[in-house]
Amino acid sequence: MQTRTRTVPFPKVPGLRCIRAFKPGTFRNGTVVGVLLLLLSCVPLAHAAVSLEDVLGRIPVQHGGRVKPFASFAKESVLVVTGKTGFERQKPALLVWYWIAQPEVWNAKPILSVAHPELRKHFSSDLVQNRVSPALVLSDLEFKKLVSAARTKQEKKEKLTQLEQKQLELYERARLFEEIANVRMPGFVPHPGDPKMTWLPLEVFRDPQGRDIAAQLYPQDEVDQIASRFNFLIERLKGKTVDGAFLAAQGFSQSLAQLLFSRDMVFDEAAIDREMLYLKLRPFQLAGILYLIGILIWLAPKKKGKVGLLSFSIFAAGFVVHTFGFVLRILIAGRPPVTNMYESIIWVAWACVFFSLVFWLFYRSTLLPAIAACVATFALLVGESFPTFLDPTISPLVPVLRSNYWLTIHVLTITLGYGAFLFNWGIAHLLLYSLAFHKRKELTDRLTEYLYRSLQVGVILLASGTILGGVWAAESWGRFWGWDPKETWALIAVLAYLAVLHSRTAGWLDAFGVALWSAVSFLTVIMAWYGVNFVLGAGLHSYGFGGGGLPCVLAFVLTDIVIIMWFARRLKMKPAHR
């Protein structure tokens, strides 16, 4: 078949673009050649559609300001609606298609989680394992009045109570399910004249009036074929016959591609492959597992040289996977992956491991990667374990962040500083333990040196990032410094670590004092990083605000303080070994 040559306007949307013809090997990204070769070598794994889930999940859709595989949309939607990454042992892509195939069945199922105690009381007679059905939420007149009152307050920009926020969230989740189940979202068919416009949902193919609208943009016979194959797919999904549904899904997917080709548009399969690979590989979870395995091997009793080499090799493999995950996410999003709390946690964990490897090049101590592996594993576990408030969704940038130059320079610098201080925090705790339990002097001397150097690196990066943030603020907001909560706490963190560094240089603090105050100073980083965005929720940095996780963070902070005090008390009881 000959390639058509008509030029079509293409959407500048990360992850997907409409093109005249896809030419393998054509890339516009200035990515390192070696990484691209690694990426391309893995692409066939994502491209091979071997199951019903693969076929349905690969279909390109438009939602949330970008084009993505249906599998990404489904994963995000299932998480929002159910509060879990999966439900009833169904993969997200299949689950959402079952919602579409049998909306009346799923509408009556208790799939919406209800966490707030007052909301549980309201729906107490209808709850099943603290879940309620979308139908009950949307038909409860008393609840709808409460939601309406909360929405009125929100429109007036009045502060909502936690209960009112949860009422709105529950109602919106029920509405989201309703929109998806009735195929009003996502968009499946782009406008051939301007693919950046809102895409047509499958709802238009369900009645003659909708098909007439679609026929104004595409040939009538292609529109009728889409409608026929969509209905056929729904019937097969209702019957839950996998083989029949698989063939029906293939036919539906092919008819969508043919519909677009009828107007000289072809999807960039490489973009779909990248995102499908990212979804299947789950690189950050895999990296955390490799770090953990490396730690366990390193802790093995009576380890010999080969065992140590194996541990380091697995640790290095984890770092490669971690880095590869970032490369994939950058290629998918078209931006640095540090625009929300989830991405920053994953990035800070990467930075911690990176600095440990840099230090290892100078000191050749296996302690350094071991410390980084422990801390990075913990950070990755946190990032992957709380998807309801650490949102892993790949979303477009808000307008104030659309300067990729400043986003890269400022945000990456300041979060690299967080990574250095996370590494410093791990070293500080090991040094506190070593001093409190009177380990050999050679070990404590080495740890003291590592602590001091990581402190220097962190201070330089955090101070530089804070200053660069002021330059960006001058460009975006017209002032360099305004004592915004984010700016203020970043400055407090810099000053806290500068005080420790100065006290160490002046000789006011010994090794234990530096370790103690380095560990305590990390609490200022937590406040600047998490507290301002998720607790205070005030200031001009509103694009980074979120909610949730406060009990867990407080538990972590209190536990850490108790551990530090315990080390200090133990050392104080035996001053002779200082």
Coordinates of C-alpha atoms in Angstrom, one line a residue:
M1 CA 0.0 0.0 0.0
Q2 CA 1.4 3.4 -0.9
T3 CA 1.8 6.1 1.7
R4 CA -0.4 9.0 1.3
T5 CA 1.2 12.4 1.1
R6 CA -1.4 14.9 2.3
T7 CA -0.1 17.1 5.1
V8 CA -2.2 17.1 8.3
P9 CA -1.9 19.4 11.3
F10 CA -0.3 17.4 14.1
P11 CA -1.0 17.8 17.8
K12 CA 2.0 18.7 19.9
V13 CA 0.9 16.3 22.6
P14 CA 3.5 14.3 24.7
G15 CA 3.4 10.6 23.9
L16 CA 1.4 10.6 20.7
R17 CA 1.2 12.5 17.4
C18 CA -0.7 12.1 14.2
I19 CA 1.6 11.7 11.2
R20 CA 1.5 11.1 7.5
A21 CA 3.3 7.8 7.9
F22 CA 5.4 6.4 10.6
K23 CA 9.0 5.8 9.5
P24 CA 10.9 3.4 11.9
G25 CA 14.2 4.9 13.0
T26 CA 13.1 8.5 12.8
F27 CA 13.4 10.3 16.1
R28 CA 13.5 14.0 17.0
N29 CA 14.6 13.6 20.6
G30 CA 18.2 14.4 21.3
T31 CA 18.6 11.4 23.6
V32 CA 21.8 9.6 24.3
V33 CA 22.3 7.0 21.6
G34 CA 23.1 4.2 24.0
V35 CA 19.9 4.8 26.0
L36 CA 17.8 4.9 22.8
L37 CA 19.3 1.6 21.7
L38 CA 18.4 0.1 25.0
L39 CA 14.9 1.5 24.7
L40 CA 14.4 0.2 21.1
S41 CA 15.7 -3.2 22.1
C42 CA 12.8 -3.5 24.6
V43 CA 10.1 -2.0 22.4
P44 CA 9.0 -5.3 20.8
L45 CA 8.1 -6.6 24.2
A46 CA 5.5 -3.9 24.5
H47 CA 4.4 -4.1 20.9
A48 CA 3.5 -7.7 20.8
A49 CA -0.2 -7.9 21.5
V50 CA -0.8 -11.4 22.8
S51 CA -3.9 -11.0 24.9
L52 CA -7.3 -9.3 25.0
E53 CA -5.9 -6.8 27.5
D54 CA -3.0 -6.0 25.2
V55 CA -5.2 -5.4 22.2
L56 CA -7.7 -3.2 24.1
G57 CA -5.0 -1.5 26.1
R58 CA -3.0 -0.4 23.1
I59 CA -5.8 1.7 21.6
P60 CA -4.9 5.4 21.6
V61 CA -7.2 7.7 23.4
Q62 CA -7.3 11.4 24.5
H63 CA -7.7 12.3 28.1
G64 CA -6.3 14.6 30.7
G65 CA -4.7 16.9 28.2
R66 CA -2.7 14.3 26.3
V67 CA -2.9 11.2 24.1
K68 CA -2.1 7.9 25.7
P69 CA -2.8 4.1 25.4
F70 CA -6.2 3.1 26.8
A71 CA -4.2 1.0 29.3
S72 CA -2.9 4.2 30.9
F73 CA -6.3 5.8 31.0
A74 CA -7.8 2.7 32.5
K75 CA -5.1 2.4 35.2
E76 CA -5.7 6.1 36.2
S77 CA -9.5 5.7 36.2
V78 CA -9.6 2.5 38.2
L79 CA -7.3 4.1 40.8
V80 CA -9.6 7.2 41.1
V81 CA -12.9 5.3 41.1
T82 CA -12.0 2.3 43.4
G83 CA -9.0 3.7 45.3
K84 CA -7.0 0.6 44.2
T85 CA -4.7 -0.2 41.2
G86 CA -6.9 -3.2 40.5
F87 CA -10.3 -4.5 41.4
E88 CA -11.8 -8.0 41.7
R89 CA -8.6 -9.5 40.3
Q90 CA -9.2 -7.8 36.9
K91 CA -6.5 -5.8 35.1
P92 CA -7.5 -2.2 34.7
A93 CA -7.9 -2.2 30.9
L94 CA -10.2 -5.2 30.9
L95 CA -12.1 -3.9 34.0
V96 CA -12.9 -0.6 32.4
W97 CA -14.1 -2.3 29.2
Y98 CA -16.4 -4.5 31.3
W99 CA -17.8 -1.3 32.9
I100 CA -18.6 -0.2 29.3
A101 CA -20.1 -3.5 28.3
Q102 CA -22.3 -3.8 31.4
P103 CA -22.8 -0.4 33.0
E104 CA -26.0 -1.3 34.7
V105 CA -24.3 -4.3 36.5
W106 CA -21.3 -2.3 37.7
N107 CA -23.3 0.7 38.6
A108 CA -25.0 -1.3 41.3
K109 CA -21.8 -2.9 42.6
P110 CA -20.1 -1.4 45.7
I111 CA -16.9 -0.2 44.0
L112 CA -16.5 3.3 45.5
S113 CA -14.3 3.2 48.7
V114 CA -15.6 5.4 51.6
A115 CA -12.9 6.3 54.0
H116 CA -14.3 9.3 56.0
P117 CA -16.2 8.2 59.2
E118 CA -19.0 10.6 58.7
L119 CA -19.6 9.4 55.1
R120 CA -19.6 5.9 56.4
K121 CA -22.3 6.8 58.8
H122 CA -24.4 8.4 56.0
F123 CA -24.2 5.3 53.8
S124 CA -24.0 2.8 56.7
S125 CA -27.0 0.7 55.6
D126 CA -25.6 0.3 52.1
L127 CA -21.9 -0.2 52.7
V128 CA -20.2 -3.5 51.8
Q129 CA -16.7 -3.7 53.1
N130 CA -16.7 0.1 53.4
R131 CA -17.7 0.5 49.7
V132 CA -20.8 1.9 48.1
S133 CA -22.2 1.7 44.6
P134 CA -22.2 4.6 42.2
A135 CA -25.9 4.3 41.7
L136 CA -26.6 4.9 45.5
V137 CA -24.2 7.9 45.6
L138 CA -25.8 9.5 42.5
S139 CA -29.4 8.8 43.6
D140 CA -29.1 9.9 47.2
L141 CA -31.0 13.2 47.3
E142 CA -29.8 14.2 50.8
F143 CA -26.2 13.5 49.8
K144 CA -26.6 15.5 46.6
K145 CA -27.8 18.5 48.6
L146 CA -24.7 18.3 50.8
V147 CA -22.5 18.1 47.7
S148 CA -24.3 21.1 46.2
A149 CA -23.7 23.2 49.3
A150 CA -20.0 22.2 49.3
R151 CA -19.7 23.1 45.7
T152 CA -21.2 26.5 46.3
K153 CA -18.6 27.2 49.0
Q154 CA -15.9 26.1 46.7
E155 CA -17.1 28.4 44.0
K156 CA -17.0 31.3 46.5
K157 CA -13.4 30.3 47.3
E158 CA -14.3 29.6 50.9
K159 CA -12.3 27.0 52.8
L160 CA -13.9 23.5 52.8
T161 CA -13.9 21.2 55.8
Q162 CA -12.4 17.8 55.3
L163 CA -15.8 16.2 55.3
E164 CA -17.0 18.6 52.5
Q165 CA -13.9 17.8 50.5
K166 CA -14.5 14.0 50.9
Q167 CA -18.2 14.5 49.9
L168 CA -17.1 16.2 46.7
E169 CA -14.5 13.6 46.0
L170 CA -17.0 10.7 46.4
Y171 CA -19.6 12.4 44.2
E172 CA -17.0 13.1 41.5
R173 CA -15.7 9.6 41.6
A174 CA -19.3 8.3 41.1
R175 CA -19.7 10.8 38.2
L176 CA -16.4 9.7 36.7
F177 CA -17.6 6.0 36.7
E178 CA -20.9 7.1 35.1
E179 CA -19.1 9.0 32.3
I180 CA -16.7 6.1 31.5
A181 CA -19.4 3.4 31.7
N182 CA -21.6 5.4 29.2
V183 CA -18.5 5.9 27.0
R184 CA -18.7 9.7 27.2
M185 CA -15.0 9.6 27.9
P186 CA -12.2 9.2 26.9
G187 CA -12.0 10.5 23.3
F188 CA -11.3 7.8 20.7
V189 CA -11.5 9.6 17.4
P190 CA -9.6 12.9 16.7
H191 CA -10.8 15.7 14.5
P192 CA -9.0 15.3 11.2
G193 CA -8.6 19.0 10.7
D194 CA -7.1 19.7 14.2
P195 CA -6.2 16.6 16.3
K196 CA -5.6 18.9 19.3
M197 CA -9.3 19.5 19.6
T198 CA -11.4 17.3 21.9
W199 CA -11.7 13.8 20.4
L200 CA -15.0 12.2 19.8
P201 CA -16.0 9.6 22.4
L202 CA -17.5 6.2 21.5
E203 CA -20.9 7.5 22.6
V204 CA -21.4 9.1 19.2
F205 CA -21.4 5.7 17.5
R206 CA -24.3 4.4 19.5
D207 CA -27.1 6.3 17.8
P208 CA -27.9 7.7 14.3
Q209 CA -27.5 11.3 15.3
G210 CA -24.0 10.7 16.7
R211 CA -23.0 8.8 13.6
D212 CA -24.2 11.6 11.5
I213 CA -21.8 14.0 13.4
A214 CA -18.9 11.5 12.8
A215 CA -19.8 11.2 9.1
Q216 CA -19.2 14.9 8.7
L217 CA -15.6 14.3 9.5
Y218 CA -15.0 10.7 8.2
P219 CA -16.4 8.6 5.3
Q220 CA -19.9 7.2 6.2
D221 CA -18.9 3.6 5.5
E222 CA -15.9 3.8 7.9
V223 CA -18.2 5.3 10.6
D224 CA -20.7 2.5 10.1
Q225 CA -18.0 -0.1 10.4
I226 CA -16.7 1.4 13.6
A227 CA -20.3 1.4 15.1
S228 CA -20.8 -2.2 14.0
R229 CA -17.5 -3.5 15.4
F230 CA -17.9 -1.6 18.6
N231 CA -21.4 -3.2 19.2
F232 CA -19.9 -6.6 18.3
L233 CA -17.1 -6.1 20.8
I234 CA -19.6 -5.1 23.5
E235 CA -21.7 -8.3 22.9
R236 CA -18.6 -10.5 23.1
L237 CA -17.4 -8.8 26.4
K238 CA -20.9 -9.3 27.9
G239 CA -20.6 -13.0 27.1
K240 CA -17.1 -13.1 28.6
T241 CA -15.9 -15.5 25.9
V242 CA -12.2 -14.6 25.7
D243 CA -11.5 -16.0 22.2
G244 CA -14.5 -14.2 20.7
A245 CA -13.7 -11.0 22.5
F246 CA -10.1 -11.1 21.4
L247 CA -11.0 -11.3 17.7
A248 CA -13.7 -8.7 18.2
A249 CA -11.2 -6.4 19.9
Q250 CA -8.7 -6.9 17.1
G251 CA -11.4 -6.0 14.5
F252 CA -12.4 -2.9 16.5
S253 CA -8.8 -1.7 16.8
Q254 CA -8.1 -2.2 13.1
S255 CA -11.3 -0.4 12.2
L256 CA -10.2 2.6 14.3
A257 CA -6.9 2.7 12.6
Q258 CA -8.6 2.4 9.1
L259 CA -10.9 5.3 10.0
L260 CA -8.0 7.6 10.7
F261 CA -6.1 6.4 7.7
S262 CA -9.1 7.3 5.5
R263 CA -8.2 10.9 6.4
D264 CA -4.4 10.5 6.0
M265 CA -3.6 10.0 9.7
V266 CA -1.5 7.2 11.2
F267 CA -0.6 6.9 14.9
D268 CA 3.0 6.9 16.0
E269 CA 3.3 3.3 17.1
A270 CA 6.7 4.0 18.8
A271 CA 5.0 6.3 21.3
I272 CA 2.4 3.7 22.1
D273 CA 5.2 1.1 22.5
R274 CA 7.1 3.3 24.9
E275 CA 4.2 3.8 27.2
M276 CA 3.0 0.2 27.1
L277 CA 6.6 -0.9 28.0
Y278 CA 6.6 1.6 30.9
L279 CA 3.3 0.2 32.2
K280 CA 4.4 -3.4 31.9
L281 CA 7.9 -3.0 33.2
R282 CA 7.0 -0.9 36.2
P283 CA 10.7 0.2 36.4
F284 CA 10.6 1.9 39.8
Q285 CA 9.1 -1.1 41.5
L286 CA 11.6 -3.3 39.8
A287 CA 14.5 -1.0 40.8
G288 CA 13.4 -1.1 44.4
I289 CA 13.3 -4.9 44.4
L290 CA 16.8 -5.1 42.9
Y291 CA 18.1 -2.6 45.6
L292 CA 16.5 -4.8 48.3
I293 CA 18.1 -8.0 46.9
G294 CA 21.5 -6.2 46.8
I295 CA 21.1 -5.2 50.5
L296 CA 20.2 -8.8 51.5
I297 CA 23.1 -10.2 49.7
W298 CA 25.4 -7.6 51.2
L299 CA 24.2 -8.4 54.7
A300 CA 25.0 -12.1 54.2
P301 CA 27.2 -13.4 57.1
K302 CA 30.8 -14.3 56.2
K303 CA 30.5 -12.8 52.7
K304 CA 33.5 -13.2 50.4
G305 CA 34.7 -11.1 47.6
K306 CA 32.5 -12.7 44.9
V307 CA 29.4 -12.2 47.1
G308 CA 30.2 -8.5 47.5
L309 CA 30.7 -8.2 43.8
L310 CA 27.3 -9.8 43.2
S311 CA 25.6 -7.5 45.6
F312 CA 27.2 -4.4 44.0
S313 CA 26.3 -5.7 40.5
I314 CA 22.6 -6.2 41.5
F315 CA 22.6 -2.7 43.0
A316 CA 24.1 -1.3 39.8
A317 CA 21.4 -3.2 37.8
G318 CA 18.8 -1.5 40.0
F319 CA 20.2 1.9 39.2
V320 CA 20.2 1.1 35.4
V321 CA 16.5 0.1 35.6
H322 CA 15.8 3.2 37.8
T323 CA 17.4 5.4 35.2
F324 CA 15.7 3.6 32.3
G325 CA 12.4 4.2 33.9
F326 CA 13.1 8.0 34.0
V327 CA 14.2 8.0 30.4
L328 CA 10.9 6.3 29.4
R329 CA 8.8 8.7 31.6
I330 CA 10.6 11.7 30.0
L331 CA 10.0 10.5 26.5
I332 CA 6.4 9.9 27.3
A333 CA 5.7 13.2 29.0
G334 CA 8.1 15.3 27.0
R335 CA 9.4 17.0 30.2
P336 CA 11.5 16.4 33.3
P337 CA 9.7 14.0 35.6
V338 CA 9.7 16.1 38.8
T339 CA 6.3 18.0 38.7
N340 CA 4.4 16.2 41.4
M341 CA 5.2 14.5 44.7
Y342 CA 5.3 11.0 43.3
E343 CA 7.9 12.0 40.6
S344 CA 10.0 13.9 43.1
I345 CA 10.2 11.0 45.5
I346 CA 11.3 8.6 42.7
W347 CA 13.8 11.2 41.5
V348 CA 15.2 12.0 44.9
A349 CA 15.7 8.2 45.4
W350 CA 17.6 8.1 42.1
A351 CA 19.7 11.1 43.2
C352 CA 20.6 9.3 46.4
V353 CA 21.8 6.3 44.5
F354 CA 23.7 8.5 42.0
F355 CA 25.6 10.3 44.7
S356 CA 26.5 7.0 46.4
L357 CA 28.0 5.8 43.1
V358 CA 29.9 9.1 42.7
F359 CA 31.3 8.8 46.3
W360 CA 32.1 5.1 45.6
L361 CA 34.3 6.1 42.7
F362 CA 36.4 8.2 45.1
Y363 CA 36.3 6.1 48.3
R364 CA 35.7 2.5 46.9
S365 CA 33.7 1.6 50.0
T366 CA 30.8 -0.8 49.7
L367 CA 29.2 0.9 52.6
L368 CA 28.2 3.8 50.4
P369 CA 26.0 1.8 47.9
A370 CA 24.6 -0.3 50.9
I371 CA 23.5 2.9 52.7
A372 CA 22.0 4.3 49.4
A373 CA 20.2 1.0 48.7
C374 CA 18.5 1.0 52.1
V375 CA 17.4 4.6 51.8
A376 CA 16.3 4.4 48.1
T377 CA 14.4 1.2 48.7
F378 CA 12.5 2.9 51.5
A379 CA 11.8 5.9 49.3
L380 CA 10.6 3.8 46.3
L381 CA 8.4 1.7 48.7
V382 CA 6.8 4.9 49.8
G383 CA 6.3 6.2 46.3
E384 CA 4.8 3.0 45.0
S385 CA 2.6 2.2 48.1
F386 CA 0.4 5.3 48.3
P387 CA -1.0 5.9 44.7
T388 CA -4.2 7.6 46.0
F389 CA -2.3 10.7 47.2
L390 CA 1.1 10.2 45.5
D391 CA -0.5 10.4 42.1
P392 CA 1.7 8.5 39.5
T393 CA -0.3 9.9 36.6
I394 CA 1.7 11.4 33.7
S395 CA 0.0 14.8 33.2
P396 CA 0.7 17.9 31.1
L397 CA 2.4 20.8 32.9
V398 CA 0.4 23.7 34.3
P399 CA 1.2 27.0 32.5
V400 CA 3.6 28.4 35.2
L401 CA 5.8 25.3 34.7
R402 CA 5.9 25.3 30.9
S403 CA 9.3 26.8 30.8
N404 CA 11.2 23.5 30.4
Y405 CA 14.5 25.4 30.7
W406 CA 13.7 26.7 34.2
L407 CA 11.8 23.6 35.2
T408 CA 14.9 21.6 34.5
I409 CA 17.4 24.0 36.0
H410 CA 15.6 24.9 39.2
V411 CA 13.5 21.9 40.1
L412 CA 16.1 19.3 39.2
T413 CA 18.8 21.2 41.1
I414 CA 16.8 21.6 44.3
T415 CA 15.6 18.0 44.2
L416 CA 19.2 16.8 43.6
G417 CA 19.9 18.6 46.8
Y418 CA 17.1 16.7 48.5
G419 CA 18.7 13.5 47.2
A420 CA 22.1 14.4 48.6
F421 CA 20.5 15.1 52.0
L422 CA 18.6 11.9 51.9
F423 CA 21.9 10.1 51.4
N424 CA 23.4 12.3 54.1
W425 CA 20.4 11.2 56.4
G426 CA 21.2 7.5 55.8
I427 CA 24.9 8.1 56.6
A428 CA 24.1 10.1 59.7
H429 CA 22.0 7.3 61.1
L430 CA 24.6 4.7 60.5
L431 CA 27.2 6.9 62.1
L432 CA 25.0 7.5 65.1
Y433 CA 24.5 3.7 65.4
S434 CA 28.3 3.2 65.1
L435 CA 29.1 5.7 67.8
A436 CA 26.4 4.6 70.1
F437 CA 27.3 1.0 69.9
H438 CA 31.1 1.7 69.9
K439 CA 32.0 0.1 66.6
R440 CA 35.6 0.3 65.6
K441 CA 37.2 3.7 65.1
E442 CA 38.2 3.1 61.5
L443 CA 34.5 2.7 60.6
T444 CA 33.4 5.8 62.4
D445 CA 36.2 7.9 60.9
R446 CA 35.2 6.8 57.4
L447 CA 31.5 7.5 58.0
T448 CA 32.3 10.9 59.4
E449 CA 34.2 11.7 56.2
Y450 CA 31.3 10.5 54.1
L451 CA 28.8 12.5 56.2
Y452 CA 30.8 15.8 55.8
R453 CA 31.3 15.4 52.1
S454 CA 27.6 14.6 51.5
L455 CA 26.7 17.6 53.6
Q456 CA 28.8 19.9 51.4
V457 CA 27.2 18.5 48.2
G458 CA 23.7 18.9 49.6
V459 CA 24.2 22.5 50.8
I460 CA 25.7 23.6 47.4
L461 CA 22.8 22.1 45.4
L462 CA 20.0 23.2 47.7
A463 CA 21.4 26.8 48.0
S464 CA 21.9 26.9 44.2
G465 CA 18.4 25.6 43.6
T466 CA 16.8 28.1 45.9
I467 CA 18.6 31.0 44.3
L468 CA 17.6 29.7 40.8
G469 CA 14.0 29.5 42.0
G470 CA 14.2 33.2 42.9
V471 CA 15.4 33.9 39.3
W472 CA 12.5 31.9 37.9
A473 CA 10.1 33.7 40.2
A474 CA 11.4 37.0 39.0
E475 CA 10.7 36.0 35.5
S476 CA 7.3 34.4 36.2
W477 CA 5.9 36.5 39.0
G478 CA 7.9 39.7 38.8
R479 CA 9.7 39.4 42.1
F480 CA 12.8 37.5 43.2
W481 CA 11.7 36.8 46.8
G482 CA 8.3 37.1 48.5
W483 CA 8.5 35.0 51.7
D484 CA 6.2 32.4 50.1
P485 CA 5.9 29.4 52.4
K486 CA 7.8 27.2 49.9
E487 CA 10.6 29.8 49.6
T488 CA 10.7 30.3 53.3
W489 CA 11.1 26.7 54.2
A490 CA 13.7 26.1 51.5
L491 CA 15.7 28.9 53.1
I492 CA 15.2 27.4 56.5
A493 CA 16.5 24.1 55.3
V494 CA 19.6 25.7 53.7
L495 CA 20.3 27.7 56.9
A496 CA 19.9 24.6 59.1
Y497 CA 22.4 22.6 57.1
L498 CA 24.7 25.6 56.8
A499 CA 24.7 25.9 60.6
V500 CA 25.7 22.2 60.9
L501 CA 28.4 22.6 58.3
H502 CA 29.8 25.8 59.9
S503 CA 29.7 24.2 63.3
R504 CA 31.7 21.3 62.0
T505 CA 34.3 23.5 60.3
A506 CA 34.6 25.7 63.4
G507 CA 35.1 22.6 65.6
W508 CA 32.0 23.3 67.7
L509 CA 30.5 19.9 67.0
D510 CA 32.2 16.5 67.1
A511 CA 31.3 13.6 64.9
F512 CA 28.3 12.6 67.0
G513 CA 27.0 16.2 67.0
V514 CA 27.3 16.5 63.2
A515 CA 25.5 13.2 62.7
L516 CA 22.8 14.2 65.2
W517 CA 22.1 17.6 63.7
S518 CA 22.3 16.4 60.2
A519 CA 19.6 13.8 60.9
V520 CA 17.5 16.4 62.7
S521 CA 18.0 19.0 59.8
F522 CA 16.4 16.5 57.4
L523 CA 13.1 17.3 59.1
T524 CA 13.3 20.8 57.5
V525 CA 13.7 19.2 54.1
I526 CA 10.6 17.1 54.8
M527 CA 8.7 20.3 55.7
A528 CA 9.9 22.2 52.6
W529 CA 9.3 19.1 50.4
Y530 CA 6.1 17.6 51.8
G531 CA 4.8 19.9 54.5
V532 CA 4.3 23.0 52.5
N533 CA 2.5 21.2 49.7
F534 CA 0.4 18.7 51.6
V535 CA -0.1 20.3 55.0
L536 CA 0.1 24.1 54.7
G537 CA -1.3 24.2 51.2
A538 CA -0.7 27.9 50.9
G539 CA 1.4 30.2 48.7
L540 CA 2.1 30.7 45.0
H541 CA 3.4 27.1 44.5
S542 CA -0.2 25.8 44.4
Y543 CA 0.5 23.7 41.3
G544 CA 2.3 21.3 43.6
F545 CA -0.3 21.1 46.4
G546 CA -1.9 17.8 47.3
G547 CA -3.4 16.0 50.3
G548 CA -3.1 12.9 52.3
G549 CA -0.5 10.9 54.0
L550 CA -0.1 13.1 57.1
P551 CA -0.5 10.4 59.7
C552 CA 2.2 8.3 58.0
V553 CA 4.6 11.2 57.7
L554 CA 4.1 12.2 61.3
A555 CA 4.6 8.6 62.4
F556 CA 7.9 8.5 60.4
V557 CA 9.1 11.8 61.9
L558 CA 8.2 10.8 65.5
T559 CA 9.9 7.4 65.0
D560 CA 13.0 9.0 63.6
I561 CA 13.2 11.4 66.5
V562 CA 12.8 8.6 69.0
I563 CA 15.6 6.6 67.3
I564 CA 17.9 9.6 67.3
M565 CA 17.2 10.3 71.0
W566 CA 17.8 6.6 71.8
F567 CA 21.2 6.8 70.1
A568 CA 22.1 10.0 72.0
R569 CA 21.0 8.5 75.3
R570 CA 23.0 5.3 74.8
L571 CA 26.1 7.3 74.0
K572 CA 25.6 9.6 77.0
M573 CA 25.4 6.6 79.3
K574 CA 29.0 5.6 78.3
P575 CA 30.9 8.8 77.7
A576 CA 34.3 7.1 78.1
H577 CA 33.9 5.6 74.6
R578 CA 33.2 8.9 73.0

